[in-house]
Amino acid sequence: MKKRRRFLSLVAGAMASSFLLSGCLGNPPSRSGRPVAEPIPLNAQAAAQLETGTVSLGFLPILEAAPLVIGVEKGFFAKHGLDVKLAKQSSWSAARDNLVLGSAGGGIEGGQWQLPMPQMISEGAITNGKKVPMVVLAMLMSQGNGIAAANTVRDGNLSLDLRSSSPGFFQRFSQKEGRKFRASYSFPRANQDLWVRYWLAANGVNPNKDVELLTVPAPETLQGMRNGTMEAFSTGDPWPSRIEQQDLGYLAATTAQIWKVHPEEYLALRSDWVDKHPKATLALLKGLIEAQMWLDKPENKAEAAELLSTRKWFNVPPDLLEQSLKGQYQLGAKAASVNDPKMGPLYWSSDRGVISYPYKSLTLWFLIESLRWKFYPGVVDTVAEARALNERVVRDDLWLRAAKELGLPAKDIPTSSSRGKEVFFDGTVYDPSNPEAYLNSLRIKG
Ligand code: CA
């Protein structure tokens, strides 16, 4: 019996490896029949010009990582001579720990980050005091995140505007359940925490008092949503679509509704690697920019979904990814169909400037919002400290050089590091030239 089971697993293993092998040899038909084009081969001449031929970067299997994966799969990094090795990270804290190790210690040199993780790793604020200076090089994606709510609160009809959809909901929930409404995210004091806080506070709900916010790994959150111990999950695509598809809950609000064309996750690397490898850094940025341009084209969405769906990358059905990439959602407790690419993940172009460029006005917001909630006392306590840290960590000069060397048209090369005033769904204005006014205008703070 034992032998037979072992034999079967060997056969299964051989089948799996032959499948993987055929996936590496050129241009096989894809699982779904979607066309998958040949990748661009490594440019040996370009590689010879670089200080190093390779870089190890981390990613998490959410759509923010798509430009890195597409850069590898389509050969955009190879075109500029760089062999980018992507390592899937089991969690944000694992990514942080691997960054501290660096590739010399078996870790990574950088990759995909929620903000302000790179700033706080630089300051030692989330690494037990160990300062590992990092630089932010580009924005990976805008939008494509949301607040998913459990079926157990479908009656609550949670939506963007809670004042009209769900007045008094959180007080009633606490009275009825004998505990507060619980919402989770997979890493504290960064993007997903900030989005759920912004949404609640703008609706008059105090995230520090009226609800319980928790750091919980995604699988445990889904289990909690299933068994009634967790009510909401602030997360990135394709999780909200998976929750909807698995009938665990519904999409209460998208982050695109909260703040149109908002900054989401970023590419950031260790400063020591960037300083030692300036040409390879530019090659990395050029490949990334080209991957982002490719990803934003409507005709490439199906192929992107196919490439991202494999076990090596996201291990999610391609149809689900294609819907998310196209901005197709079922929104709200009544599952209204939304089909609007402008409200889905954006990688390159928008009516609010170039997505990839790391506008300092946007990276600053994460530090201002950290001030609002008093997230990092002793590290960022004033607007002046936030500005100084932002200036130290964001290297938009490298992005601009890469864009110029690529020969991008003038319209695609920003001329200011500020995107100007930002307006949130509740009418609140963030003017990056006057963050104090923004902070003063907020009624609920930490
Ligand atoms: Ca995210």
Short mmCIF file of C-alpha atoms and ligand atoms in Angstrom, two decimals, residues 62 64 92 112-114 141 143-146 191-192 195 234-237 262 264-265, ligand 1:
data_model
loop_
_atom_site.label_atom_id
_atom_site.label_comp_id
_atom_site.label_asym_id
_atom_site.label_seq_id
_atom_site.Cartn_x
_atom_site.Cartn_y
_atom_site.Cartn_z
CA ILE A 62 -1.02 40.13 -5.46
CA GLU A 64 0.98 44.96 -7.21
CA TRP A 92 5.38 41.12 4.61
CA GLN A 112 7.62 45.16 -3.69
CA TRP A 113 6.64 47.17 -0.60
CA GLN A 114 3.73 48.76 1.14
CA MET A 141 0.60 50.03 -9.20
CA GLN A 143 -5.72 51.26 -7.05
CA GLY A 144 -6.59 47.52 -7.21
CA ASN A 145 -7.20 47.20 -3.46
CA GLY A 146 -10.35 47.16 -1.41
CA ASN A 191 -1.18 50.73 3.12
CA GLN A 192 -3.95 48.29 4.00
CA TRP A 195 -7.03 52.47 3.72
CA SER A 234 -8.43 45.29 3.83
CA THR A 235 -6.44 43.79 0.99
CA GLY A 236 -5.26 43.79 -2.62
CA ASP A 237 -6.59 42.10 -5.74
CA HIS A 262 -4.07 56.75 -5.20
CA GLU A 264 -0.35 51.89 -3.75
CA GLU A 265 2.78 49.72 -3.55
CA CA B 1 -1.75 46.61 -1.50
#
